[in-house]
PDB file of C-alpha atoms in Angstrom:
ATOM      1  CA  UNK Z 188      30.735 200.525  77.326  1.00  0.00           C
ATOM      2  CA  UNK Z 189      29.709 201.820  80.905  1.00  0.00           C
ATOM      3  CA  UNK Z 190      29.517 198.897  82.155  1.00  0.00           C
ATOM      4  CA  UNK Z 191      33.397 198.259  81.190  1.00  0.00           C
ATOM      5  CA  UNK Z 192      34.555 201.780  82.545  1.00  0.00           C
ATOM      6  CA  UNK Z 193      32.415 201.140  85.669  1.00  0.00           C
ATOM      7  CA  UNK Z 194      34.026 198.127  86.474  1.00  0.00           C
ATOM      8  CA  UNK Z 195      37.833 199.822  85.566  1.00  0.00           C
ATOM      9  CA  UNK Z 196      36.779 201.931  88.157  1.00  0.00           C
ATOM     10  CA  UNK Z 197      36.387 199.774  91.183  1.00  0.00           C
ATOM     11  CA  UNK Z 198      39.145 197.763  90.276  1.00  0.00           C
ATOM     12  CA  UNK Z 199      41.578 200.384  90.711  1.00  0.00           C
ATOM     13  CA  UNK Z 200      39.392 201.803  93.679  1.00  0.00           C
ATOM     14  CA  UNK Z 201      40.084 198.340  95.339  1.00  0.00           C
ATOM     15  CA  UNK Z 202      43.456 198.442  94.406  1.00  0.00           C
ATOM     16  CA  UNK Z 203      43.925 202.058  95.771  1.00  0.00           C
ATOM     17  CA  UNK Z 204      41.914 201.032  98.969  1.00  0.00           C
ATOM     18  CA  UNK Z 205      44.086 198.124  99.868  1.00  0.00           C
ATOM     19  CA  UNK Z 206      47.618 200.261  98.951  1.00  0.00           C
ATOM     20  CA  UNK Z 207      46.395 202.972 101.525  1.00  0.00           C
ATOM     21  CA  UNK Z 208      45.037 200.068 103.984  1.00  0.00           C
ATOM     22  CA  UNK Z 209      48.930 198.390 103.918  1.00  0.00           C
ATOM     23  CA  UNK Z 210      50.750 201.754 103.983  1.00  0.00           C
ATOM     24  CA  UNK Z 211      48.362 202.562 106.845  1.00  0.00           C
ATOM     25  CA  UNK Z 212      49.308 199.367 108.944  1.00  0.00           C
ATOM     26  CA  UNK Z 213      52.840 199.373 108.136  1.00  0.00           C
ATOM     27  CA  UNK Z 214      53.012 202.628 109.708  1.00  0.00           C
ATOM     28  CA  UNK Z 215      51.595 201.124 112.936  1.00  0.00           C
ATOM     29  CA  UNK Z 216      53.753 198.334 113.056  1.00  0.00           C
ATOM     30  CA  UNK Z 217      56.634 198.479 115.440  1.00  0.00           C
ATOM     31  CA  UNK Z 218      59.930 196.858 115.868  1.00  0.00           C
ATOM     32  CA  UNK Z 219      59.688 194.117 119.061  1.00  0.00           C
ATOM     33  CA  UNK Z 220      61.635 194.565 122.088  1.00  0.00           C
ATOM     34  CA  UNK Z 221      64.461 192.457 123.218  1.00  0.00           C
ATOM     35  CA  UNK Z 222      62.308 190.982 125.833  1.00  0.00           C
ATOM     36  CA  UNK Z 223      58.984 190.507 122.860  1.00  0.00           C
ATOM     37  CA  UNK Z 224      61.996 189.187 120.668  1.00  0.00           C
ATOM     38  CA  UNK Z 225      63.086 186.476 123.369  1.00  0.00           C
ATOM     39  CA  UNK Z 226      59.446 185.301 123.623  1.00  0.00           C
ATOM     40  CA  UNK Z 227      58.376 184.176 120.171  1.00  0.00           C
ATOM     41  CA  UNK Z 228      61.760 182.836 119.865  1.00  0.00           C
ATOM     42  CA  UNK Z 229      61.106 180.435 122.617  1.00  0.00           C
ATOM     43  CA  UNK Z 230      57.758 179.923 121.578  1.00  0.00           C
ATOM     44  CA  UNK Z 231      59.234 179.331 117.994  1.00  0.00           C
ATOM     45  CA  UNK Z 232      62.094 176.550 119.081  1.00  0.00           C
ATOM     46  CA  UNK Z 233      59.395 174.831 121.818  1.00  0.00           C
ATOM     47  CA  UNK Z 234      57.008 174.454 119.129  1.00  0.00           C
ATOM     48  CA  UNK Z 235      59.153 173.270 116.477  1.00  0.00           C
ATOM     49  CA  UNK Z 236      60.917 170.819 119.096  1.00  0.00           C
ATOM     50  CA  UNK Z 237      57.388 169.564 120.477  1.00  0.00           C
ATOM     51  CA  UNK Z 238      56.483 168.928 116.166  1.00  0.00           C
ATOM     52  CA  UNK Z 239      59.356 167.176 115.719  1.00  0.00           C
ATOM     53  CA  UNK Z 240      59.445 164.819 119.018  1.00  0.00           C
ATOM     54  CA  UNK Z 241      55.762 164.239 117.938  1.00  0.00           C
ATOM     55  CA  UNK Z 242      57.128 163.281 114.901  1.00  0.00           C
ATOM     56  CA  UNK Z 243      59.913 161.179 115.713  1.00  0.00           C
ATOM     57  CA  UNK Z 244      57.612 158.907 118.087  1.00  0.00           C
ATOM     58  CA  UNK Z 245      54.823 158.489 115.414  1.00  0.00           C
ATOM     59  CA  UNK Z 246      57.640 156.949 112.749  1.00  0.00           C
ATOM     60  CA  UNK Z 247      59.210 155.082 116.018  1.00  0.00           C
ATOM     61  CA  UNK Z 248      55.781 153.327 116.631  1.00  0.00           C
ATOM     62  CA  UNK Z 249      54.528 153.058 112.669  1.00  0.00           C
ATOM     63  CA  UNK Z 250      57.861 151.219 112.046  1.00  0.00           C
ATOM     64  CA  UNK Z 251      57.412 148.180 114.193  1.00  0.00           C
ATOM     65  CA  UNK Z 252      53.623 148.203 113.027  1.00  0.00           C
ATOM     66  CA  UNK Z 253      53.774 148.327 109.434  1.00  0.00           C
ATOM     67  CA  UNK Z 254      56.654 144.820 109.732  1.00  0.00           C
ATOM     68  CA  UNK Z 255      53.518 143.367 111.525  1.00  0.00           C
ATOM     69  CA  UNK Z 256      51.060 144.149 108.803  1.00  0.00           C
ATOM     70  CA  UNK Z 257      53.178 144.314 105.510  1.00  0.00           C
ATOM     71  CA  UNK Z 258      55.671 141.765 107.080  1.00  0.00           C
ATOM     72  CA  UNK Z 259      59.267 141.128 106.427  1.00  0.00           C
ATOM     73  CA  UNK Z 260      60.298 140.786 102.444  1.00  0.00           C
ATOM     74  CA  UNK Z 261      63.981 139.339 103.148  1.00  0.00           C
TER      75      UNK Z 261
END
């Protein structure tokens, strides 16, 4: 039976513990600037335009390389 109330207890200690750990960062969290804003946009679009060239020229080359290999079924 101790055992079971022990165990109670540091669950909800844990769960206490990480409520006052989240409260305590969202309090230190700040909006970004215009400026900070502008950044990870840019860094957001460039990345997701660099993904998707990278993208678009692996399919361009597997294309003509999987007709070579698996070869035209017409």
């Amino acid at each position: 039976m101790k055992s079971e109330n022990k165990s109670e207890r540091n669950i909800l200690y844990d769960i206490f513990y990480y409520w006052i750990a989240g409260v305590q960062f969202l309090r230190k969290c700040t909006k970004p600037s215009k400026q900070e804003y502008k950044q990870l946009l840019r860094a957001y679009i460039g990345g997701i335009l660099f993904l998707g060239s990278l993208a678009y020229v692996i399919k361009l080359i597997h294309i003509p390389i999987n007709n070579i290999i698996v070869g035209n079924k017409e």
